[in-house]
Coordinates of C-alpha atoms in Angstrom, one line a residue:
M257 CA -101.8 47.1 -73.9
S258 CA -101.5 48.2 -77.5
T259 CA -104.5 48.1 -79.8
A260 CA -104.6 45.5 -82.5
T261 CA -105.3 47.0 -85.8
R262 CA -106.7 45.5 -89.0
A263 CA -104.5 45.5 -92.1
A264 CA -105.1 48.5 -94.3
K265 CA -107.7 47.7 -96.9
A266 CA -108.8 49.5 -100.1
P267 CA -112.1 51.3 -99.9
D268 CA -115.1 48.9 -100.5
T269 CA -116.8 50.1 -103.7
R270 CA -119.3 47.3 -103.9
G271 CA -122.9 48.2 -104.1
P272 CA -125.5 47.0 -101.6
V273 CA -126.7 44.2 -103.8
R274 CA -123.2 42.9 -104.4
K275 CA -122.4 43.2 -100.7
L276 CA -125.4 41.1 -99.9
L277 CA -124.7 38.4 -102.5
T278 CA -121.1 38.1 -101.5
S279 CA -122.0 37.9 -97.8
F280 CA -121.0 34.5 -96.3
G281 CA -124.0 34.6 -94.0
F282 CA -126.4 35.4 -96.8
Q283 CA -124.9 32.6 -98.9
I284 CA -125.4 30.1 -96.1
I285 CA -129.0 31.1 -95.5
A286 CA -129.8 31.0 -99.2
A287 CA -128.2 27.6 -99.5
L288 CA -130.3 26.4 -96.5
V289 CA -133.5 27.6 -98.1
L290 CA -132.6 26.2 -101.6
G291 CA -131.6 22.9 -100.0
V292 CA -134.9 22.5 -98.3
V293 CA -136.8 23.3 -101.5
A294 CA -134.7 20.9 -103.5
G295 CA -135.1 18.2 -100.9
L296 CA -138.9 18.6 -100.9
I297 CA -139.0 18.5 -104.7
A298 CA -137.0 15.2 -104.6
R299 CA -139.3 13.7 -102.0
N300 CA -142.4 14.8 -103.9
T301 CA -141.0 13.2 -107.1
G302 CA -140.8 9.8 -105.4
A303 CA -137.2 9.8 -104.0
T304 CA -136.6 7.7 -100.9
V305 CA -133.4 6.5 -99.2
E306 CA -133.9 3.0 -100.7
A307 CA -134.8 4.3 -104.2
P308 CA -133.2 7.7 -104.8
N309 CA -133.8 9.6 -108.0
G310 CA -131.4 11.8 -109.9
L311 CA -132.0 14.9 -107.7
S312 CA -131.7 13.2 -104.4
A313 CA -128.6 11.3 -105.5
T314 CA -127.0 14.6 -106.6
L315 CA -127.9 16.3 -103.3
D316 CA -126.4 13.3 -101.3
T317 CA -123.2 13.3 -103.4
I318 CA -122.7 17.1 -102.9
G319 CA -123.3 16.9 -99.2
S320 CA -121.3 13.8 -98.5
S321 CA -118.4 15.1 -100.7
Y322 CA -118.2 18.3 -98.6
V323 CA -118.1 16.3 -95.3
T324 CA -115.4 14.1 -96.8
L325 CA -113.3 17.2 -97.6
L326 CA -113.7 18.4 -94.0
R327 CA -112.8 15.0 -92.6
A328 CA -109.8 14.7 -94.8
A329 CA -108.2 17.6 -93.0
V330 CA -109.1 16.6 -89.5
I331 CA -106.1 14.4 -88.6
P332 CA -103.3 16.9 -89.7
L333 CA -105.4 19.8 -88.3
I334 CA -105.8 18.3 -84.9
F335 CA -102.2 17.3 -84.6
T336 CA -100.6 20.5 -85.8
A337 CA -103.2 22.7 -84.0
I338 CA -102.6 21.1 -80.6
V339 CA -98.8 20.9 -80.9
A340 CA -98.7 24.5 -82.0
S341 CA -101.1 25.6 -79.3
I342 CA -98.9 23.9 -76.6
S343 CA -95.8 25.4 -78.1
N344 CA -97.3 28.9 -77.9
L345 CA -97.4 28.6 -74.2
R346 CA -93.7 29.2 -74.1
R347 CA -94.5 32.8 -75.2
V348 CA -97.1 33.3 -72.6
Q349 CA -96.6 34.7 -69.1
N350 CA -99.0 33.3 -66.5
A351 CA -99.7 30.4 -68.9
A352 CA -100.7 28.1 -66.1
R353 CA -103.2 30.7 -64.8
L354 CA -104.7 31.2 -68.3
A355 CA -105.0 27.5 -68.8
G356 CA -106.6 27.0 -65.4
Q357 CA -109.1 29.9 -66.0
T358 CA -110.0 28.4 -69.4
L359 CA -110.7 25.0 -68.0
L360 CA -112.7 26.5 -65.1
W361 CA -114.9 28.4 -67.4
F362 CA -115.4 25.4 -69.6
A363 CA -116.6 23.5 -66.5
Y364 CA -118.7 26.5 -65.3
T365 CA -120.7 26.9 -68.6
A366 CA -121.0 23.1 -68.9
F367 CA -122.5 23.0 -65.4
I368 CA -125.1 25.6 -66.3
A369 CA -126.0 23.9 -69.6
V370 CA -126.5 20.5 -68.0
V371 CA -128.7 21.9 -65.2
I372 CA -130.8 23.5 -67.9
G373 CA -131.0 20.2 -69.7
I374 CA -132.1 18.4 -66.6
G375 CA -134.7 21.0 -65.9
L376 CA -136.2 20.8 -69.4
G377 CA -136.3 17.0 -69.2
L378 CA -138.3 17.1 -66.0
I379 CA -140.6 19.9 -67.2
I380 CA -141.3 18.8 -70.7
Q381 CA -141.3 15.0 -70.0
P382 CA -140.3 14.0 -73.6
G383 CA -140.0 10.3 -72.8
S384 CA -143.6 10.2 -71.5
R385 CA -144.8 12.0 -74.6
A386 CA -143.0 9.8 -77.1
G387 CA -145.1 8.7 -80.0
E388 CA -145.9 5.2 -80.9
G389 CA -143.9 3.1 -83.3
L390 CA -140.5 3.8 -81.8
Q391 CA -138.1 0.8 -82.2
E392 CA -135.6 -0.1 -79.6
G393 CA -132.1 -0.7 -80.9
D394 CA -128.5 -1.2 -80.0
P395 CA -126.2 1.7 -80.3
Y396 CA -123.6 1.4 -83.0
T397 CA -121.0 2.5 -80.5
V398 CA -120.9 2.3 -76.7
G399 CA -119.1 4.6 -74.3
T400 CA -118.0 3.5 -70.9
W401 CA -115.5 5.0 -68.5
W402 CA -113.3 1.9 -69.0
N403 CA -113.5 2.2 -72.8
F404 CA -112.8 5.9 -72.6
L405 CA -109.7 5.4 -70.5
T406 CA -108.3 2.5 -72.5
G407 CA -109.2 4.3 -75.7
L408 CA -106.7 7.0 -74.7
I409 CA -103.8 4.7 -75.3
P410 CA -102.6 5.2 -78.9
Q411 CA -102.5 2.1 -81.0
N412 CA -100.1 3.8 -83.4
F413 CA -98.6 7.3 -84.0
L414 CA -101.6 8.6 -85.9
G415 CA -104.4 6.8 -84.0
L416 CA -105.4 5.1 -87.2
T417 CA -107.6 2.0 -87.3
V418 CA -108.4 -0.4 -90.1
S419 CA -111.6 -2.4 -90.3
T420 CA -112.5 -5.1 -92.8
S421 CA -116.0 -6.4 -93.6
V422 CA -116.8 -9.4 -95.8
D423 CA -120.0 -9.5 -97.9
P424 CA -121.6 -12.9 -97.1
E425 CA -123.2 -13.2 -100.5
S426 CA -120.3 -12.2 -102.8
G427 CA -117.4 -13.0 -100.4
S428 CA -115.7 -9.8 -101.3
A429 CA -113.8 -8.0 -98.5
T430 CA -113.9 -4.2 -98.0
S431 CA -111.5 -2.4 -95.8
S432 CA -111.9 1.1 -94.5
I433 CA -109.5 3.4 -92.5
G434 CA -110.7 5.3 -89.5
F435 CA -109.1 7.4 -86.8
N436 CA -109.5 7.8 -83.1
V437 CA -109.6 11.5 -82.3
L438 CA -108.8 11.0 -78.6
Q439 CA -105.7 9.0 -79.5
I440 CA -104.6 11.7 -81.9
I441 CA -105.1 14.3 -79.2
V442 CA -103.0 12.3 -76.7
V443 CA -100.2 11.9 -79.2
A444 CA -100.3 15.6 -80.1
V445 CA -100.3 16.6 -76.4
A446 CA -97.3 14.3 -75.7
V447 CA -95.4 15.6 -78.7
G448 CA -96.1 19.2 -77.8
I449 CA -95.0 18.8 -74.2
A450 CA -91.9 16.9 -75.3
A451 CA -91.0 19.7 -77.7
L452 CA -91.4 22.3 -75.0
K453 CA -89.1 20.3 -72.7
A454 CA -86.5 19.8 -75.5
G455 CA -86.0 23.6 -75.6
K456 CA -84.0 25.2 -78.4
K457 CA -83.3 21.9 -80.1
A458 CA -87.0 21.6 -80.9
E459 CA -87.3 25.1 -82.4
P460 CA -87.0 23.8 -86.0
F461 CA -89.7 21.2 -85.4
L462 CA -92.0 23.7 -83.8
A463 CA -91.4 26.2 -86.6
F464 CA -92.2 23.5 -89.1
T465 CA -95.4 22.5 -87.3
E466 CA -96.6 26.0 -87.1
S467 CA -95.9 26.5 -90.8
L468 CA -97.7 23.2 -91.7
L469 CA -100.7 24.4 -89.6
K470 CA -100.8 27.6 -91.7
V471 CA -100.8 25.5 -94.9
I472 CA -103.6 23.2 -93.6
Q473 CA -105.6 26.2 -92.5
R474 CA -105.2 27.7 -96.0
V475 CA -106.6 24.5 -97.5
L476 CA -109.5 24.7 -95.1
W477 CA -110.2 28.3 -96.0
W478 CA -110.8 27.0 -99.5
I479 CA -113.1 24.3 -98.2
I480 CA -114.9 26.8 -96.1
R481 CA -115.4 29.1 -99.1
I482 CA -117.6 26.4 -100.7
A483 CA -119.6 25.8 -97.5
P484 CA -122.8 27.2 -99.1
L485 CA -122.6 24.5 -101.8
G486 CA -122.0 21.8 -99.1
T487 CA -124.9 23.3 -97.1
F488 CA -127.2 23.0 -100.1
G489 CA -126.4 19.3 -100.5
L490 CA -126.4 18.4 -96.8
I491 CA -129.8 20.0 -96.0
G492 CA -131.4 18.7 -99.2
A493 CA -130.2 15.2 -98.5
A494 CA -131.4 15.4 -94.9
V495 CA -134.9 16.5 -96.0
V496 CA -135.0 13.5 -98.4
K497 CA -133.8 11.0 -95.8
Y498 CA -135.7 12.2 -92.7
G499 CA -138.5 14.5 -93.9
W500 CA -140.7 15.7 -91.2
E501 CA -142.2 12.2 -90.3
K502 CA -139.2 11.3 -88.2
L503 CA -139.8 14.2 -85.9
A504 CA -143.4 13.3 -85.3
S505 CA -142.8 10.5 -82.8
L506 CA -139.8 12.3 -81.2
G507 CA -141.3 15.8 -81.5
W508 CA -141.2 16.7 -77.8
F509 CA -137.7 15.4 -77.5
A510 CA -136.5 17.5 -80.4
I511 CA -138.3 20.5 -79.0
A512 CA -136.7 20.1 -75.6
I513 CA -133.2 19.8 -77.1
Y514 CA -133.6 22.9 -79.2
I515 CA -135.2 24.9 -76.4
G516 CA -132.2 24.0 -74.2
L517 CA -129.8 25.0 -77.0
A518 CA -131.6 28.3 -77.5
L519 CA -131.5 29.1 -73.8
V520 CA -127.8 28.5 -73.6
L521 CA -127.0 30.4 -76.8
F522 CA -129.4 33.3 -76.5
V523 CA -129.8 33.6 -72.7
V524 CA -126.9 32.1 -70.8
Y525 CA -124.1 33.3 -73.1
P526 CA -125.5 36.9 -73.4
I527 CA -125.8 37.1 -69.6
I528 CA -122.1 36.0 -69.2
I529 CA -121.1 38.5 -71.9
K530 CA -123.0 41.4 -70.3
T531 CA -121.9 40.7 -66.8
N532 CA -118.3 40.9 -68.0
G533 CA -118.9 44.3 -69.6
L534 CA -118.9 43.3 -73.2
S535 CA -121.4 44.0 -76.0
I536 CA -123.8 41.1 -76.8
K537 CA -124.4 42.4 -80.3
Q538 CA -120.6 42.5 -81.1
Y539 CA -120.2 38.9 -79.7
F540 CA -122.9 37.5 -82.0
S541 CA -121.9 39.5 -85.0
G542 CA -118.3 38.3 -84.5
V543 CA -118.9 34.6 -83.8
W544 CA -121.8 34.1 -86.2
P545 CA -119.8 32.9 -89.3
A546 CA -118.4 30.1 -87.3
V547 CA -121.7 29.2 -85.7
Q548 CA -123.3 29.0 -89.2
L549 CA -120.5 26.7 -90.5
A550 CA -120.8 24.5 -87.4
F551 CA -124.6 24.2 -87.9
V552 CA -124.0 22.9 -91.4
S553 CA -120.8 20.8 -91.0
R554 CA -121.8 19.3 -87.6
S555 CA -118.1 19.2 -86.7
S556 CA -116.3 21.4 -84.1
I557 CA -113.0 20.2 -85.5
G558 CA -114.0 21.0 -89.1
T559 CA -115.0 24.5 -87.9
L560 CA -111.9 25.0 -85.8
P561 CA -109.9 27.2 -88.3
L562 CA -112.9 29.6 -88.7
T563 CA -113.6 29.6 -84.9
E564 CA -110.0 30.5 -84.2
R565 CA -110.0 33.2 -86.8
V566 CA -113.2 34.9 -85.6
T567 CA -112.0 34.7 -82.0
E568 CA -108.8 36.5 -82.9
R569 CA -110.0 38.8 -85.7
N570 CA -113.5 39.7 -84.5
L571 CA -113.5 39.2 -80.8
G572 CA -110.0 40.6 -80.1
V573 CA -108.5 37.6 -78.2
P574 CA -104.7 37.7 -78.6
R575 CA -103.4 35.1 -81.1
S576 CA -100.9 33.5 -78.7
Y577 CA -103.8 32.7 -76.2
A578 CA -106.5 32.0 -78.8
S579 CA -104.2 29.4 -80.5
F580 CA -104.2 27.5 -77.3
A581 CA -107.7 28.0 -76.0
V582 CA -109.7 27.5 -79.2
P583 CA -108.2 24.1 -80.2
L584 CA -108.5 22.9 -76.6
G585 CA -112.2 24.0 -76.7
A586 CA -112.8 22.3 -80.0
T587 CA -111.9 18.9 -78.4
T588 CA -113.3 19.4 -74.9
K589 CA -115.8 22.3 -74.8
M590 CA -119.2 20.7 -75.8
D591 CA -122.2 22.5 -74.1
G592 CA -124.5 21.1 -76.8
C593 CA -123.2 17.5 -77.3
A594 CA -121.9 16.8 -73.8
A595 CA -124.2 18.7 -71.5
I596 CA -127.7 19.6 -72.8
Y597 CA -128.2 16.6 -75.1
P598 CA -127.1 13.7 -72.8
A599 CA -129.0 15.3 -69.9
I600 CA -132.3 15.4 -71.7
A601 CA -131.7 12.2 -73.6
A602 CA -130.9 10.2 -70.4
I603 CA -134.1 11.5 -68.8
F604 CA -136.0 10.6 -72.0
V605 CA -134.7 7.0 -71.9
A606 CA -135.6 6.7 -68.2
Q607 CA -139.1 8.1 -68.8
F608 CA -139.7 5.9 -71.9
F609 CA -138.8 2.7 -70.0
G610 CA -140.7 3.8 -66.9
I611 CA -137.6 4.1 -64.7
Q612 CA -137.7 6.5 -61.8
L613 CA -134.3 8.3 -61.4
E614 CA -133.0 8.9 -57.9
W615 CA -131.5 12.2 -56.8
W616 CA -127.9 10.8 -57.0
Q617 CA -128.4 9.9 -60.6
Y618 CA -129.2 13.5 -61.5
I619 CA -126.0 14.5 -59.7
M620 CA -124.1 11.8 -61.8
I621 CA -125.6 13.3 -65.0
V622 CA -124.0 16.6 -64.0
V623 CA -120.7 15.0 -63.1
V624 CA -120.5 13.0 -66.3
S625 CA -121.3 16.0 -68.4
V626 CA -118.8 18.3 -66.8
V627 CA -116.0 15.8 -66.5
G628 CA -116.5 13.5 -69.5
S629 CA -117.0 16.0 -72.3
A630 CA -113.7 15.0 -73.9
A631 CA -115.4 11.7 -74.9
T632 CA -117.1 13.6 -77.7
A633 CA -113.6 14.8 -79.0
G634 CA -115.0 17.3 -81.5
T635 CA -116.4 14.7 -83.9
T636 CA -119.9 14.8 -85.3
G637 CA -122.5 13.2 -83.2
A638 CA -122.8 12.7 -79.4
I639 CA -123.8 9.0 -79.2
V640 CA -120.6 8.1 -77.4
M641 CA -121.3 10.7 -74.7
L642 CA -124.9 9.5 -74.4
T643 CA -123.9 5.9 -74.0
L644 CA -121.3 6.9 -71.4
T645 CA -124.0 8.7 -69.5
L646 CA -126.5 5.8 -69.7
S647 CA -124.0 3.2 -68.7
T648 CA -122.9 5.3 -65.7
L649 CA -126.6 5.7 -64.6
G650 CA -127.4 2.0 -65.3
L651 CA -130.0 2.8 -67.9
P652 CA -130.7 0.5 -70.9
L653 CA -128.4 1.3 -73.8
A654 CA -131.1 0.0 -76.1
G655 CA -132.7 3.4 -75.6
V656 CA -130.1 5.0 -77.7
G657 CA -131.6 3.3 -80.7
L658 CA -134.8 5.2 -80.2
L659 CA -132.9 8.5 -80.8
I660 CA -130.5 7.7 -83.6
A661 CA -133.0 8.4 -86.4
I662 CA -133.1 12.1 -85.7
D663 CA -129.6 12.6 -84.4
P664 CA -128.3 14.5 -87.4
I665 CA -131.1 17.0 -87.1
L666 CA -130.3 17.6 -83.5
D667 CA -126.5 17.5 -84.1
M668 CA -126.7 20.7 -86.2
G669 CA -127.9 22.8 -83.3
R670 CA -125.7 21.0 -80.8
T671 CA -122.5 21.7 -82.8
A672 CA -123.5 25.4 -83.3
V673 CA -123.8 25.9 -79.5
N674 CA -120.5 24.0 -79.0
V675 CA -118.7 26.4 -81.3
A676 CA -120.3 29.5 -79.8
G677 CA -119.0 28.4 -76.4
Q678 CA -115.6 27.6 -77.8
A679 CA -115.2 31.2 -78.8
L680 CA -117.0 32.7 -75.8
V681 CA -114.7 31.2 -73.1
P682 CA -111.4 32.6 -74.5
T683 CA -113.1 36.0 -74.9
I684 CA -114.3 36.1 -71.3
V685 CA -111.0 34.9 -69.9
A686 CA -109.1 37.4 -72.0
K687 CA -111.4 40.2 -70.8
R688 CA -111.0 39.2 -67.1
E689 CA -107.2 38.9 -67.4
G690 CA -106.9 42.3 -69.1
I691 CA -105.6 41.1 -72.4
L692 CA -108.6 41.5 -74.6
D693 CA -108.4 44.1 -77.4
E694 CA -111.7 45.8 -76.8
D695 CA -111.3 48.2 -79.7
L696 CA -111.0 45.2 -82.1
Y697 CA -114.0 43.5 -80.3
N698 CA -116.1 46.6 -80.8
A699 CA -114.9 47.4 -84.3
P700 CA -117.4 47.1 -87.3
R701 CA -117.4 43.6 -89.0
E702 CA -116.0 43.8 -92.5
G703 CA -115.7 41.0 -95.1
L704 CA -115.1 37.4 -94.5
P705 CA -113.2 36.6 -91.3
F706 CA -111.2 33.8 -92.9
A707 CA -110.1 35.7 -96.1
D708 CA -107.5 38.4 -96.3
D709 CA -107.6 40.7 -99.2
S710 CA -103.9 40.1 -100.0
G711 CA -104.4 36.3 -99.9
D712 CA -101.8 36.0 -97.2
E713 CA -102.0 35.7 -93.5
A714 CA -102.5 39.1 -91.8
P715 CA -99.5 40.5 -90.0
E716 CA -99.3 39.8 -86.3
S717 CA -100.8 42.6 -84.4
D718 CA -99.0 44.7 -81.7
A719 CA -101.1 42.9 -79.1
D720 CA -99.9 39.5 -80.3
K721 CA -96.3 40.7 -80.3
E722 CA -96.5 41.7 -76.6
T723 CA -96.2 39.1 -73.9
V724 CA -99.7 37.7 -73.2
G725 CA -100.6 37.7 -69.6
A726 CA -99.2 41.0 -68.6
R727 CA -101.7 43.0 -66.9

């Protein structure tokens, strides 16, 4: 297999200070610190959720605006990415084998993650240690297997929904447009498969879709570039809204979640990497920009362009395979949201209500986590997955209301692990199938993984031009 090479670059003449200041990782960390400081200042000057001051309102506006920018690109990104990824299978030998191996590794790592979650739930006993003052509540959305299956049927081509609410006092009506990610995925998969079946007649459509995807990704690169600013607002607003008091009553639950996330990210993944003959250091240095953005944005879909870029450019996965595996992972590979979290949360709810789980219920937690992860569909939050687990086990859904208060705090870590796994599996499969560019994997990391010096997309590497799947 030919070695993929980076595009020729001019010598980097930046000094060490400038290199540090222009580092994406440094900017994100600095924004996190400054956001926490700004949030604490806002709280100490009397800001609350009900009565915000100028600083807290500014932080909230900056953070919410950044999330809105990410969400605005979700629908076209999902559709074009999935259609393009399916169409790329026509260029791949042994496509069925690669797809099968990818799904198998998705399930394998999810199984390990959910077992870790169950173990931590039984050892730490977070439900038995919950603080006083917790309020039961109804979840704002409920996931059941029936709702999941019926929800796959598209209501319209774009999976859009319109909801209208009426203010009882003023009588004014407000309408909002939402979208069902699962339905968009179903439509995109159907269109992609139909385009493959149509053959040469569909080539112009596929070429347009791939071109549109590049345009959308370019817009997202611009959004990603201002991630430090979004980070500043999101973290600052979170400190104002939640502070540290919310963690007090659910401290052991939060600790159990983050221990589980850390074990998967820093123990399980490194073991998998090492046993497949790859460098742990190179994996983390390659995937870290995407993990950082995932932590802040809390969206696997929003991070998808960066995840795909680091998987190709840093980890050496051929583009024709990565463009299939990474979008698939962004919608179905959720070790944080769909494995660790629902396992520990289900055990928490059972312990809090004094319900003794039977052995078969633990098995069902594993089954739901491994099979039902598509219910999260790459969106922020994992409440749907949790309610799906609770309803399957017959546990009270009112328990979800206990955990909603600190969900955003937990969701940052969950999404970071999700994205790390979405880059890991294609790398491992590519290595085992003999198509990984190990020279590129082991190369020094230079610059931003999503920015080309020329401002254009980098030329396709020799490895990408070859037929993927050839041993």
